[in-house]
């Protein structure tokens, strides 16, 4: 496991964050950054993970559901994707015409997944001019 010192841009809280370098179960991984909640102010943010720690004077948190992006956010991302791709994959058994409708539903499901992730990535983090 690796440990990094993270700082919340909103409340200024500093803490140690323990994580597995190539995996995450509760946060969104973005190379040297991860999106998860600040343990103090509970806002969803991007944290830079290259400030190696641990700093013994700071409290340590791990990649847990407490800091994760939350079940509601995962549902907003994944539920429409799964529903659209499921109906796209199995609508051919209902003999729905035209045939390209199946592909359109699958493509819409994948597009929703990417659009929601891009939205989250660009809306979390410090605002310009602050």
Short mmCIF file of N, CA, C and O in Angstrom, two decimals:
data_model
loop_
_atom_site.label_atom_id
_atom_site.label_comp_id
_atom_site.label_asym_id
_atom_site.label_seq_id
_atom_site.Cartn_x
_atom_site.Cartn_y
_atom_site.Cartn_z
N UNK A 1 0.83 -1.18 0.00
CA UNK A 1 0.00 0.00 0.00
C UNK A 1 0.88 1.25 0.00
O UNK A 1 1.94 1.26 0.59
N UNK A 2 0.38 2.28 -0.64
CA UNK A 2 1.06 3.56 -0.68
C UNK A 2 0.31 4.55 0.21
O UNK A 2 -0.89 4.42 0.41
N UNK A 3 1.02 5.54 0.68
CA UNK A 3 0.40 6.59 1.49
C UNK A 3 0.78 7.93 0.90
O UNK A 3 1.93 8.15 0.55
N UNK A 4 -0.20 8.81 0.81
CA UNK A 4 0.02 10.14 0.28
C UNK A 4 -0.60 11.16 1.23
O UNK A 4 -1.60 10.89 1.88
N UNK A 5 0.00 12.34 1.30
CA UNK A 5 -0.56 13.43 2.09
C UNK A 5 -1.46 14.24 1.16
O UNK A 5 -1.02 14.72 0.12
N UNK A 6 -2.72 14.37 1.53
CA UNK A 6 -3.69 15.10 0.72
C UNK A 6 -4.18 16.33 1.49
O UNK A 6 -4.22 16.33 2.71
N UNK A 7 -4.57 17.35 0.73
CA UNK A 7 -5.09 18.58 1.33
C UNK A 7 -6.37 18.96 0.62
O UNK A 7 -6.41 19.03 -0.62
N UNK A 8 -7.41 19.22 1.38
CA UNK A 8 -8.70 19.66 0.84
C UNK A 8 -8.57 21.11 0.39
O UNK A 8 -8.13 21.96 1.16
N UNK A 9 -8.96 21.39 -0.83
CA UNK A 9 -8.87 22.77 -1.32
C UNK A 9 -9.97 23.64 -0.72
O UNK A 9 -9.85 24.85 -0.67
N UNK A 10 -11.06 23.02 -0.23
CA UNK A 10 -12.17 23.79 0.29
C UNK A 10 -11.99 24.17 1.76
O UNK A 10 -12.11 25.33 2.13
N UNK A 11 -11.69 23.18 2.62
CA UNK A 11 -11.59 23.47 4.05
C UNK A 11 -10.15 23.49 4.55
O UNK A 11 -9.90 23.86 5.68
N UNK A 12 -9.18 23.09 3.71
CA UNK A 12 -7.77 23.12 4.09
C UNK A 12 -7.31 21.97 4.95
O UNK A 12 -6.18 21.96 5.43
N UNK A 13 -8.16 20.96 5.16
CA UNK A 13 -7.83 19.82 6.01
C UNK A 13 -6.76 18.95 5.35
O UNK A 13 -6.88 18.59 4.18
N UNK A 14 -5.70 18.63 6.08
CA UNK A 14 -4.63 17.77 5.59
C UNK A 14 -4.74 16.41 6.28
O UNK A 14 -5.02 16.35 7.48
N UNK A 15 -4.51 15.35 5.51
CA UNK A 15 -4.62 13.99 6.04
C UNK A 15 -3.78 13.04 5.20
O UNK A 15 -3.42 13.34 4.07
N UNK A 16 -3.47 11.89 5.79
CA UNK A 16 -2.81 10.80 5.06
C UNK A 16 -3.87 9.95 4.40
O UNK A 16 -4.92 9.67 5.00
N UNK A 17 -3.61 9.53 3.17
CA UNK A 17 -4.54 8.68 2.42
C UNK A 17 -3.81 7.42 1.99
O UNK A 17 -2.86 7.49 1.21
N UNK A 18 -4.22 6.27 2.52
CA UNK A 18 -3.63 4.98 2.15
C UNK A 18 -4.42 4.38 0.99
O UNK A 18 -5.65 4.33 1.04
N UNK A 19 -3.71 3.92 -0.02
CA UNK A 19 -4.39 3.38 -1.19
C UNK A 19 -3.50 2.34 -1.86
O UNK A 19 -2.30 2.28 -1.65
N UNK A 20 -4.14 1.51 -2.66
CA UNK A 20 -3.42 0.57 -3.52
C UNK A 20 -3.17 1.32 -4.82
O UNK A 20 -4.11 1.88 -5.41
N UNK A 21 -1.94 1.33 -5.29
CA UNK A 21 -1.55 2.21 -6.40
C UNK A 21 -2.39 2.01 -7.67
O UNK A 21 -2.81 2.96 -8.28
N UNK A 22 -2.63 0.79 -8.07
CA UNK A 22 -3.32 0.58 -9.35
C UNK A 22 -4.78 0.27 -9.24
O UNK A 22 -5.43 -0.04 -10.24
N UNK A 23 -5.39 0.35 -8.05
CA UNK A 23 -6.79 -0.06 -7.89
C UNK A 23 -7.52 0.87 -6.94
O UNK A 23 -6.92 1.54 -6.11
N UNK A 24 -8.83 0.88 -7.08
CA UNK A 24 -9.67 1.61 -6.16
C UNK A 24 -11.07 1.00 -6.21
O UNK A 24 -11.58 0.71 -7.28
N UNK A 25 -11.66 0.82 -5.04
CA UNK A 25 -13.00 0.25 -4.99
C UNK A 25 -14.07 1.31 -4.75
O UNK A 25 -15.23 1.09 -5.08
N UNK A 26 -13.71 2.45 -4.20
CA UNK A 26 -14.70 3.44 -3.82
C UNK A 26 -14.48 4.81 -4.44
O UNK A 26 -15.34 5.67 -4.33
N UNK A 27 -13.35 5.06 -5.06
CA UNK A 27 -13.08 6.36 -5.66
C UNK A 27 -12.85 6.19 -7.16
O UNK A 27 -12.74 5.09 -7.65
N UNK A 28 -12.78 7.32 -7.84
CA UNK A 28 -12.50 7.30 -9.28
C UNK A 28 -11.03 7.63 -9.47
O UNK A 28 -10.55 8.68 -9.02
N UNK A 29 -10.32 6.74 -10.15
CA UNK A 29 -8.88 6.89 -10.35
C UNK A 29 -8.62 7.70 -11.62
O UNK A 29 -9.19 7.42 -12.67
N UNK A 30 -7.73 8.69 -11.54
CA UNK A 30 -7.37 9.54 -12.68
C UNK A 30 -5.86 9.70 -12.76
O UNK A 30 -5.34 10.81 -12.64
N UNK A 31 -5.13 8.62 -12.91
CA UNK A 31 -3.67 8.71 -12.96
C UNK A 31 -3.10 9.09 -11.60
O UNK A 31 -3.19 8.34 -10.65
N UNK A 32 -2.53 10.30 -11.51
CA UNK A 32 -1.93 10.75 -10.24
C UNK A 32 -2.96 11.40 -9.32
O UNK A 32 -2.60 11.88 -8.26
N UNK A 33 -4.21 11.43 -9.71
CA UNK A 33 -5.27 12.03 -8.90
C UNK A 33 -6.38 11.00 -8.68
O UNK A 33 -6.53 10.06 -9.45
N UNK A 34 -7.15 11.22 -7.63
CA UNK A 34 -8.34 10.41 -7.38
C UNK A 34 -9.46 11.33 -6.94
O UNK A 34 -9.23 12.36 -6.31
N UNK A 35 -10.67 10.93 -7.29
CA UNK A 35 -11.84 11.67 -6.85
C UNK A 35 -12.48 10.89 -5.71
O UNK A 35 -12.85 9.73 -5.87
N UNK A 36 -12.56 11.54 -4.54
CA UNK A 36 -13.25 10.99 -3.39
C UNK A 36 -13.64 12.14 -2.46
O UNK A 36 -13.36 13.30 -2.76
N UNK A 37 -14.32 11.83 -1.38
CA UNK A 37 -14.82 12.85 -0.46
C UNK A 37 -13.79 13.22 0.60
O UNK A 37 -13.08 12.36 1.09
N UNK A 38 -13.75 14.50 0.93
CA UNK A 38 -12.91 14.97 2.03
C UNK A 38 -13.47 14.40 3.33
O UNK A 38 -14.68 14.45 3.55
N UNK A 39 -12.62 13.84 4.20
CA UNK A 39 -13.13 13.28 5.44
C UNK A 39 -13.71 14.31 6.41
O UNK A 39 -14.50 13.97 7.27
N UNK A 40 -13.36 15.57 6.26
CA UNK A 40 -13.85 16.60 7.19
C UNK A 40 -15.11 17.29 6.67
O UNK A 40 -16.13 17.30 7.32
N UNK A 41 -15.03 17.87 5.46
CA UNK A 41 -16.17 18.65 4.95
C UNK A 41 -17.10 17.83 4.03
O UNK A 41 -18.14 18.32 3.63
N UNK A 42 -16.71 16.60 3.71
CA UNK A 42 -17.54 15.64 2.94
C UNK A 42 -17.88 16.10 1.52
O UNK A 42 -18.86 15.66 0.95
N UNK A 43 -17.08 17.00 0.94
CA UNK A 43 -17.33 17.41 -0.44
C UNK A 43 -16.54 16.52 -1.39
O UNK A 43 -15.44 16.07 -1.07
N UNK A 44 -17.10 16.26 -2.55
CA UNK A 44 -16.46 15.44 -3.57
C UNK A 44 -15.39 16.27 -4.27
O UNK A 44 -15.67 17.36 -4.75
N UNK A 45 -14.14 15.75 -4.30
CA UNK A 45 -13.03 16.53 -4.84
C UNK A 45 -12.00 15.64 -5.52
O UNK A 45 -11.98 14.44 -5.32
N UNK A 46 -11.13 16.30 -6.27
CA UNK A 46 -9.95 15.65 -6.85
C UNK A 46 -8.79 15.88 -5.91
O UNK A 46 -8.51 17.02 -5.53
N UNK A 47 -8.11 14.80 -5.53
CA UNK A 47 -6.94 14.91 -4.67
C UNK A 47 -5.71 14.42 -5.43
O UNK A 47 -5.76 13.40 -6.10
N UNK A 48 -4.63 15.16 -5.32
CA UNK A 48 -3.35 14.83 -5.94
C UNK A 48 -2.63 13.85 -5.03
O UNK A 48 -2.44 14.13 -3.85
N UNK A 49 -2.21 12.70 -5.55
CA UNK A 49 -1.65 11.64 -4.72
C UNK A 49 -0.13 11.50 -4.80
O UNK A 49 0.41 10.50 -4.35
N UNK A 50 0.56 12.45 -5.32
CA UNK A 50 2.00 12.29 -5.49
C UNK A 50 2.81 12.90 -4.34
O UNK A 50 4.03 12.84 -4.35
N UNK A 51 2.16 13.51 -3.35
CA UNK A 51 2.87 14.00 -2.16
C UNK A 51 3.01 12.81 -1.21
O UNK A 51 2.13 12.53 -0.40
N UNK A 52 4.12 12.10 -1.34
CA UNK A 52 4.30 10.85 -0.59
C UNK A 52 4.36 11.09 0.90
O UNK A 52 4.91 12.06 1.36
N UNK A 53 3.78 10.20 1.65
CA UNK A 53 3.72 10.30 3.10
C UNK A 53 4.26 9.02 3.69
O UNK A 53 5.05 8.35 3.07
N UNK A 54 3.92 8.64 4.85
CA UNK A 54 2.93 9.29 5.69
C UNK A 54 3.54 10.38 6.55
O UNK A 54 4.71 10.34 6.89
N UNK A 55 2.73 11.33 6.91
CA UNK A 55 3.11 12.35 7.87
C UNK A 55 2.53 11.87 9.21
O UNK A 55 1.33 11.77 9.37
N UNK A 56 3.39 11.57 10.16
CA UNK A 56 2.98 10.97 11.43
C UNK A 56 2.03 11.85 12.24
O UNK A 56 1.28 11.37 13.07
N UNK A 57 2.05 13.15 12.00
CA UNK A 57 1.20 14.06 12.77
C UNK A 57 -0.23 14.15 12.22
O UNK A 57 -1.08 14.77 12.86
N UNK A 58 -0.49 13.56 11.06
CA UNK A 58 -1.80 13.64 10.44
C UNK A 58 -2.58 12.34 10.61
O UNK A 58 -1.99 11.26 10.68
N UNK A 59 -3.89 12.43 10.63
CA UNK A 59 -4.75 11.26 10.71
C UNK A 59 -4.73 10.52 9.37
O UNK A 59 -4.65 11.13 8.31
N UNK A 60 -4.82 9.19 9.42
CA UNK A 60 -4.75 8.37 8.22
C UNK A 60 -6.12 7.81 7.87
O UNK A 60 -6.83 7.30 8.74
N UNK A 61 -6.49 7.92 6.59
CA UNK A 61 -7.73 7.37 6.06
C UNK A 61 -7.37 6.44 4.92
O UNK A 61 -6.36 6.62 4.25
N UNK A 62 -8.22 5.47 4.65
CA UNK A 62 -7.99 4.54 3.55
C UNK A 62 -9.05 4.69 2.48
O UNK A 62 -9.97 5.50 2.59
N UNK A 63 -8.91 3.90 1.43
CA UNK A 63 -9.90 3.88 0.35
C UNK A 63 -11.11 3.11 0.86
O UNK A 63 -11.21 1.90 0.73
N UNK A 64 -12.06 3.83 1.47
CA UNK A 64 -13.21 3.19 2.09
C UNK A 64 -14.50 3.80 1.56
O UNK A 64 -14.49 4.81 0.87
N UNK A 65 -15.61 3.17 1.92
CA UNK A 65 -16.90 3.68 1.48
C UNK A 65 -17.22 5.03 2.14
O UNK A 65 -18.00 5.80 1.61
N UNK A 66 -16.59 5.31 3.28
CA UNK A 66 -16.79 6.61 3.95
C UNK A 66 -16.29 7.75 3.06
O UNK A 66 -16.89 8.81 3.00
N UNK A 67 -15.17 7.53 2.37
CA UNK A 67 -14.59 8.57 1.52
C UNK A 67 -14.98 8.41 0.05
O UNK A 67 -14.66 9.28 -0.76
N UNK A 68 -15.61 7.33 -0.32
CA UNK A 68 -15.94 7.06 -1.72
C UNK A 68 -16.91 8.07 -2.30
O UNK A 68 -17.43 8.95 -1.60
N UNK A 69 -17.17 7.93 -3.58
CA UNK A 69 -18.05 8.90 -4.23
C UNK A 69 -19.51 8.67 -3.88
O UNK A 69 -20.34 9.53 -4.11
N UNK A 70 -19.86 7.52 -3.33
CA UNK A 70 -21.21 7.28 -2.84
C UNK A 70 -22.03 6.41 -3.76
O UNK A 70 -21.86 6.42 -4.99
N UNK A 71 -22.94 5.67 -3.18
CA UNK A 71 -23.80 4.75 -3.93
C UNK A 71 -24.73 5.50 -4.87
O UNK A 71 -25.01 5.04 -5.97
N UNK A 72 -25.19 6.68 -4.45
CA UNK A 72 -26.10 7.45 -5.31
C UNK A 72 -25.39 7.89 -6.59
O UNK A 72 -25.96 7.82 -7.68
N UNK A 73 -24.13 8.31 -6.46
CA UNK A 73 -23.37 8.74 -7.63
C UNK A 73 -23.09 7.56 -8.56
O UNK A 73 -23.20 7.68 -9.77
N UNK A 74 -22.72 6.40 -7.98
CA UNK A 74 -22.50 5.22 -8.81
C UNK A 74 -23.78 4.82 -9.53
O UNK A 74 -23.75 4.38 -10.68
N UNK A 75 -24.94 4.95 -8.85
CA UNK A 75 -26.22 4.60 -9.49
C UNK A 75 -26.51 5.53 -10.66
O UNK A 75 -26.98 5.08 -11.71
N UNK A 76 -26.25 6.82 -10.50
CA UNK A 76 -26.47 7.78 -11.59
C UNK A 76 -25.57 7.47 -12.78
O UNK A 76 -25.96 7.63 -13.93
N UNK A 77 -24.37 7.01 -12.51
CA UNK A 77 -23.43 6.69 -13.59
C UNK A 77 -23.80 5.37 -14.27
O UNK A 77 -23.88 5.29 -15.49
N UNK A 78 -24.01 4.33 -13.47
CA UNK A 78 -24.11 2.98 -14.02
C UNK A 78 -25.51 2.52 -14.39
O UNK A 78 -25.66 1.74 -15.34
N UNK A 79 -26.54 2.95 -13.68
CA UNK A 79 -27.88 2.44 -13.94
C UNK A 79 -28.37 2.74 -15.36
O UNK A 79 -28.80 1.82 -16.06
N UNK A 80 -28.32 3.99 -15.84
CA UNK A 80 -28.74 4.23 -17.23
C UNK A 80 -27.88 3.47 -18.25
O UNK A 80 -28.39 2.99 -19.26
N UNK A 81 -26.59 3.35 -17.97
CA UNK A 81 -25.71 2.61 -18.87
C UNK A 81 -26.14 1.16 -18.98
O UNK A 81 -26.28 0.61 -20.08
N UNK A 82 -26.38 0.52 -17.85
CA UNK A 82 -26.77 -0.89 -17.85
C UNK A 82 -28.14 -1.10 -18.48
O UNK A 82 -28.34 -2.06 -19.23
N UNK A 83 -29.09 -0.22 -18.18
CA UNK A 83 -30.44 -0.35 -18.74
C UNK A 83 -30.41 -0.20 -20.26
O UNK A 83 -30.99 -1.02 -20.99
N UNK A 84 -29.74 0.84 -20.75
CA UNK A 84 -29.69 1.06 -22.20
C UNK A 84 -28.96 -0.07 -22.93
O UNK A 84 -29.43 -0.54 -23.98
N UNK A 85 -27.84 -0.51 -22.40
CA UNK A 85 -27.11 -1.59 -23.09
C UNK A 85 -27.86 -2.91 -22.98
O UNK A 85 -27.84 -3.71 -23.92
N UNK A 86 -28.54 -3.16 -21.86
CA UNK A 86 -29.33 -4.39 -21.74
C UNK A 86 -30.46 -4.41 -22.77
O UNK A 86 -30.65 -5.40 -23.48
N UNK A 87 -31.22 -3.30 -22.86
CA UNK A 87 -32.30 -3.26 -23.84
C UNK A 87 -31.77 -3.28 -25.26
O UNK A 87 -32.39 -3.86 -26.16
N UNK A 88 -30.63 -2.68 -25.49
CA UNK A 88 -30.04 -2.73 -26.82
C UNK A 88 -29.58 -4.12 -27.19
O UNK A 88 -29.75 -4.57 -28.32
N UNK A 89 -29.03 -4.85 -26.22
CA UNK A 89 -28.54 -6.20 -26.50
C UNK A 89 -29.67 -7.21 -26.67
O UNK A 89 -29.56 -8.14 -27.47
N UNK A 90 -30.75 -7.02 -25.93
CA UNK A 90 -31.82 -8.02 -25.96
C UNK A 90 -33.08 -7.58 -26.67
O UNK A 90 -34.06 -8.32 -26.71
N UNK A 91 -33.09 -6.38 -27.26
CA UNK A 91 -34.29 -5.94 -27.98
C UNK A 91 -34.47 -6.68 -29.30
O UNK A 91 -35.57 -6.74 -29.83
N UNK A 92 -33.39 -7.29 -29.81
CA UNK A 92 -33.53 -8.07 -31.04
C UNK A 92 -34.42 -9.30 -30.81
O UNK A 92 -35.08 -9.77 -31.73
N UNK A 93 -34.48 -9.81 -29.58
CA UNK A 93 -35.34 -10.97 -29.31
C UNK A 93 -36.81 -10.58 -29.26
O UNK A 93 -37.68 -11.45 -29.32
N UNK A 94 -37.09 -9.29 -29.14
CA UNK A 94 -38.47 -8.81 -29.17
C UNK A 94 -38.93 -8.49 -30.58
O UNK A 94 -40.05 -8.04 -30.78
N UNK A 95 -38.05 -8.73 -31.55
CA UNK A 95 -38.32 -8.49 -32.97
C UNK A 95 -38.70 -7.04 -33.25
O UNK A 95 -39.63 -6.74 -33.98
N UNK A 96 -37.98 -6.14 -32.60
CA UNK A 96 -38.20 -4.72 -32.82
C UNK A 96 -37.46 -4.31 -34.08
O UNK A 96 -36.29 -4.60 -34.26
N UNK A 97 -38.15 -3.63 -34.96
CA UNK A 97 -37.55 -3.11 -36.19
C UNK A 97 -37.44 -1.61 -36.05
O UNK A 97 -38.25 -1.00 -35.38
N UNK A 98 -36.54 -0.92 -36.58
CA UNK A 98 -35.43 -1.31 -37.43
C UNK A 98 -34.27 -1.91 -36.63
O UNK A 98 -34.16 -1.73 -35.43
N UNK A 99 -33.42 -2.61 -37.34
CA UNK A 99 -32.33 -3.34 -36.72
C UNK A 99 -31.31 -2.41 -36.06
O UNK A 99 -30.75 -2.74 -35.02
N UNK A 100 -31.07 -1.24 -36.64
CA UNK A 100 -30.05 -0.34 -36.09
C UNK A 100 -30.46 0.24 -34.73
O UNK A 100 -29.63 0.80 -34.04
N UNK A 101 -31.72 0.09 -34.32
CA UNK A 101 -32.16 0.57 -33.02
C UNK A 101 -31.38 -0.10 -31.90
O UNK A 101 -31.06 0.53 -30.89
N UNK A 102 -31.02 -1.37 -32.07
CA UNK A 102 -30.25 -2.08 -31.05
C UNK A 102 -28.89 -1.41 -30.83
O UNK A 102 -28.47 -1.20 -29.70
N UNK A 103 -28.23 -1.08 -31.93
CA UNK A 103 -26.93 -0.43 -31.84
C UNK A 103 -27.03 0.97 -31.24
O UNK A 103 -26.16 1.38 -30.47
N UNK A 104 -28.09 1.69 -31.58
CA UNK A 104 -28.27 3.03 -31.05
C UNK A 104 -28.43 2.99 -29.53
O UNK A 104 -27.83 3.80 -28.81
N UNK A 105 -29.19 2.02 -29.00
CA UNK A 105 -29.37 1.90 -27.56
C UNK A 105 -28.05 1.57 -26.86
O UNK A 105 -27.74 2.13 -25.81
N UNK A 106 -27.28 0.66 -27.44
CA UNK A 106 -25.99 0.30 -26.85
C UNK A 106 -25.04 1.49 -26.87
O UNK A 106 -24.36 1.79 -25.88
N UNK A 107 -24.98 2.21 -27.98
CA UNK A 107 -24.12 3.39 -28.09
C UNK A 107 -24.55 4.49 -27.12
O UNK A 107 -23.72 5.14 -26.50
N UNK A 108 -25.86 4.67 -26.94
CA UNK A 108 -26.35 5.65 -25.97
C UNK A 108 -25.95 5.28 -24.55
O UNK A 108 -25.60 6.15 -23.74
N UNK A 109 -25.98 4.00 -24.22
CA UNK A 109 -25.55 3.55 -22.89
C UNK A 109 -24.08 3.84 -22.64
O UNK A 109 -23.70 4.33 -21.57
N UNK A 110 -23.25 3.56 -23.62
CA UNK A 110 -21.82 3.82 -23.48
C UNK A 110 -21.55 5.33 -23.46
O UNK A 110 -20.71 5.80 -22.69
N UNK A 111 -22.29 6.08 -24.26
CA UNK A 111 -22.12 7.54 -24.27
C UNK A 111 -22.51 8.13 -22.92
O UNK A 111 -21.86 9.06 -22.44
N UNK A 112 -23.57 7.61 -22.29
CA UNK A 112 -23.97 8.10 -20.96
C UNK A 112 -22.85 7.87 -19.95
O UNK A 112 -22.56 8.74 -19.14
N UNK A 113 -22.23 6.71 -20.00
CA UNK A 113 -21.15 6.39 -19.08
C UNK A 113 -20.01 7.41 -19.22
O UNK A 113 -19.57 7.99 -18.22
N UNK A 114 -19.56 7.64 -20.43
CA UNK A 114 -18.46 8.59 -20.65
C UNK A 114 -18.86 10.02 -20.33
O UNK A 114 -18.09 10.76 -19.72
N UNK A 115 -20.07 10.42 -20.70
CA UNK A 115 -20.52 11.79 -20.43
C UNK A 115 -20.62 12.05 -18.93
O UNK A 115 -20.22 13.12 -18.45
N UNK A 116 -21.13 11.10 -18.18
CA UNK A 116 -21.26 11.31 -16.73
C UNK A 116 -19.89 11.35 -16.06
O UNK A 116 -19.67 12.15 -15.15
N UNK A 117 -18.96 10.52 -16.49
CA UNK A 117 -17.61 10.56 -15.92
C UNK A 117 -16.89 11.86 -16.26
O UNK A 117 -16.22 12.45 -15.42
N UNK A 118 -17.03 12.33 -17.49
CA UNK A 118 -16.42 13.60 -17.89
C UNK A 118 -17.03 14.75 -17.09
O UNK A 118 -16.31 15.64 -16.62
N UNK A 119 -18.33 14.71 -16.87
CA UNK A 119 -18.99 15.75 -16.08
C UNK A 119 -18.43 15.78 -14.66
O UNK A 119 -18.12 16.84 -14.12
N UNK A 120 -18.30 14.62 -14.03
CA UNK A 120 -17.77 14.55 -12.67
C UNK A 120 -16.34 15.05 -12.62
O UNK A 120 -15.96 15.83 -11.74
N UNK A 121 -15.52 14.64 -13.57
CA UNK A 121 -14.12 15.02 -13.58
C UNK A 121 -13.95 16.53 -13.69
O UNK A 121 -13.12 17.14 -13.02
N UNK A 122 -14.75 17.17 -14.53
CA UNK A 122 -14.59 18.61 -14.74
C UNK A 122 -15.34 19.47 -13.73
O UNK A 122 -15.07 20.68 -13.65
N UNK A 123 -16.28 18.91 -12.97
CA UNK A 123 -17.01 19.74 -12.01
C UNK A 123 -16.42 19.67 -10.61
O UNK A 123 -16.74 20.54 -9.79
N UNK A 124 -15.63 18.65 -10.29
CA UNK A 124 -15.01 18.60 -8.96
C UNK A 124 -13.64 19.26 -9.04
O UNK A 124 -13.00 19.24 -10.06
N UNK A 125 -13.23 19.85 -7.95
CA UNK A 125 -11.94 20.52 -7.92
C UNK A 125 -12.12 22.00 -7.70
O UNK A 125 -13.23 22.53 -7.68
N UNK A 126 -11.02 22.69 -7.50
CA UNK A 126 -11.12 24.14 -7.25
C UNK A 126 -11.64 24.89 -8.48
O UNK A 126 -11.34 24.53 -9.61
N UNK A 127 -12.45 25.87 -8.23
CA UNK A 127 -13.01 26.69 -9.29
C UNK A 127 -11.95 27.70 -9.76
O UNK A 127 -11.10 28.13 -9.00
N UNK A 128 -12.02 28.08 -11.01
CA UNK A 128 -11.08 29.05 -11.56
C UNK A 128 -11.24 30.39 -10.87
O UNK A 128 -12.34 30.82 -10.60
N UNK A 129 -10.13 31.03 -10.56
CA UNK A 129 -10.17 32.34 -9.94
C UNK A 129 -10.20 32.31 -8.43
O UNK A 129 -10.30 33.33 -7.79
N UNK A 130 -10.16 31.10 -7.84
CA UNK A 130 -10.16 31.01 -6.37
C UNK A 130 -8.82 30.61 -5.86
O UNK A 130 -8.06 29.96 -6.44
#
